[in-house]
Amino acid sequence: MVADIMHGLSAYFWSLFTGPTDLVLLVGLVGQGLFTARFLVQWIASEKAGRSVIPLSFWFLSLGGSAVLLGYALYRRDPVFILGQSLGTVIYLRNLALVFRERRSTRA
């Protein structure tokens, strides 16, 4: 029974990663790559500072990845993915607005 489940899972994942590749799939992978890169940027910045840091590039990568993934989800007509990325996109835009507002106020 376990062997059958493992065989089924391996066949499923094999078909996912060896199936046809189209432009939409590549766009989705780029979006996921941007979204994943933000964690690496945040981790590296925090390690360098010796404390938790969220650099501006984190928010731009978050927004870019979320926007591309939202477009991908809309094309694929995936309501769960659409809802998740829609909220994230709004939050990342708001965080960028707050960062730039703070920068303007400290300059004045």
CSV table of C-alpha atoms in Angstrom, one decimal, residues 4-107:
chain,number,residue,atom,x,y,z
A,4,ASP,CA,1.7,2.2,-4.3
A,5,ILE,CA,1.2,5.6,-2.8
A,6,MET,CA,4.9,6.4,-3.2
A,7,HIS,CA,4.8,5.2,-6.8
A,8,GLY,CA,1.7,7.4,-7.5
A,9,LEU,CA,3.3,10.4,-5.9
A,10,SER,CA,6.6,10.0,-7.9
A,11,ALA,CA,4.6,9.6,-11.1
A,12,TYR,CA,2.6,12.7,-10.3
A,13,PHE,CA,5.7,14.9,-9.6
A,14,TRP,CA,7.5,13.5,-12.6
A,15,SER,CA,4.6,14.5,-14.8
A,16,LEU,CA,4.5,18.0,-13.2
A,17,PHE,CA,8.2,18.7,-13.9
A,18,THR,CA,8.6,17.0,-17.2
A,19,GLY,CA,5.4,18.1,-18.9
A,20,PRO,CA,5.2,20.7,-21.7
A,21,THR,CA,6.6,24.1,-20.9
A,22,ASP,CA,4.8,27.2,-22.3
A,23,LEU,CA,5.2,30.9,-21.9
A,24,VAL,CA,2.6,31.1,-19.1
A,25,LEU,CA,4.5,28.5,-17.1
A,26,LEU,CA,7.7,30.5,-17.5
A,27,VAL,CA,6.0,33.7,-16.4
A,28,GLY,CA,4.8,31.9,-13.3
A,29,LEU,CA,8.3,30.6,-12.6
A,30,VAL,CA,9.7,34.1,-12.9
A,31,GLY,CA,7.1,35.4,-10.5
A,32,GLN,CA,7.9,32.6,-8.0
A,33,GLY,CA,11.6,33.3,-8.4
A,34,LEU,CA,11.1,37.0,-7.6
A,35,PHE,CA,9.0,36.1,-4.6
A,36,THR,CA,11.6,33.6,-3.4
A,37,ALA,CA,14.5,36.1,-3.9
A,38,ARG,CA,13.0,38.5,-1.4
A,39,PHE,CA,13.6,36.0,1.4
A,40,LEU,CA,17.3,35.6,0.4
A,41,VAL,CA,17.7,39.4,0.3
A,42,GLN,CA,16.1,39.8,3.7
A,43,TRP,CA,18.2,37.0,5.2
A,44,ILE,CA,21.5,38.3,3.8
A,45,ALA,CA,20.7,41.9,4.9
A,46,SER,CA,19.9,40.6,8.4
A,47,GLU,CA,23.0,38.5,8.7
A,48,LYS,CA,25.2,41.5,7.6
A,49,ALA,CA,23.5,43.8,10.2
A,50,GLY,CA,23.4,41.2,12.9
A,51,ARG,CA,19.7,41.9,13.5
A,52,SER,CA,16.4,41.5,11.6
A,53,VAL,CA,16.3,44.0,8.8
A,54,ILE,CA,13.8,44.4,6.0
A,55,PRO,CA,15.6,46.3,3.1
A,56,LEU,CA,13.6,48.3,0.5
A,57,SER,CA,14.5,45.7,-2.2
A,58,PHE,CA,12.5,43.1,-0.1
A,59,TRP,CA,9.3,45.2,-0.7
A,60,PHE,CA,10.0,45.7,-4.4
A,61,LEU,CA,10.7,41.9,-4.9
A,62,SER,CA,7.5,41.2,-2.9
A,63,LEU,CA,5.5,43.5,-5.1
A,64,GLY,CA,7.0,42.2,-8.4
A,65,GLY,CA,6.6,38.6,-7.5
A,66,SER,CA,3.1,39.1,-6.2
A,67,ALA,CA,2.0,41.0,-9.3
A,68,VAL,CA,3.5,38.5,-11.7
A,69,LEU,CA,2.0,35.6,-9.7
A,70,LEU,CA,-1.4,37.4,-9.6
A,71,GLY,CA,-1.3,37.7,-13.4
A,72,TYR,CA,-0.4,34.0,-13.6
A,73,ALA,CA,-3.3,33.1,-11.3
A,74,LEU,CA,-5.7,35.2,-13.2
A,75,TYR,CA,-4.7,33.5,-16.5
A,76,ARG,CA,-5.0,30.0,-14.8
A,77,ARG,CA,-8.4,31.1,-13.3
A,78,ASP,CA,-7.3,29.9,-9.8
A,79,PRO,CA,-9.6,31.6,-7.2
A,80,VAL,CA,-7.5,30.5,-4.2
A,81,PHE,CA,-4.3,31.8,-5.7
A,82,ILE,CA,-6.0,35.0,-7.0
A,83,LEU,CA,-7.3,35.9,-3.5
A,84,GLY,CA,-3.9,35.2,-1.9
A,85,GLN,CA,-1.9,37.2,-4.3
A,86,SER,CA,-4.4,40.1,-4.5
A,87,LEU,CA,-4.1,40.8,-0.8
A,88,GLY,CA,-0.4,40.5,-0.8
A,89,THR,CA,-0.1,43.0,-3.7
A,90,VAL,CA,-2.1,45.6,-1.8
A,91,ILE,CA,-0.1,45.0,1.4
A,92,TYR,CA,3.3,45.4,-0.5
A,93,LEU,CA,2.1,48.6,-2.2
A,94,ARG,CA,1.0,50.0,1.2
A,95,ASN,CA,4.4,49.1,2.8
A,96,LEU,CA,6.2,50.8,0.0
A,97,ALA,CA,4.0,53.9,0.4
A,98,LEU,CA,4.8,53.9,4.1
A,99,VAL,CA,8.5,53.6,3.5
A,100,PHE,CA,8.6,56.5,1.0
A,101,ARG,CA,6.4,58.6,3.3
A,102,GLU,CA,8.8,58.1,6.1
A,103,ARG,CA,11.8,58.9,3.9
A,104,ARG,CA,10.1,62.2,2.8
A,105,SER,CA,9.4,63.2,6.4
A,106,THR,CA,12.9,62.6,7.6
A,107,ARG,CA,14.3,64.7,4.7
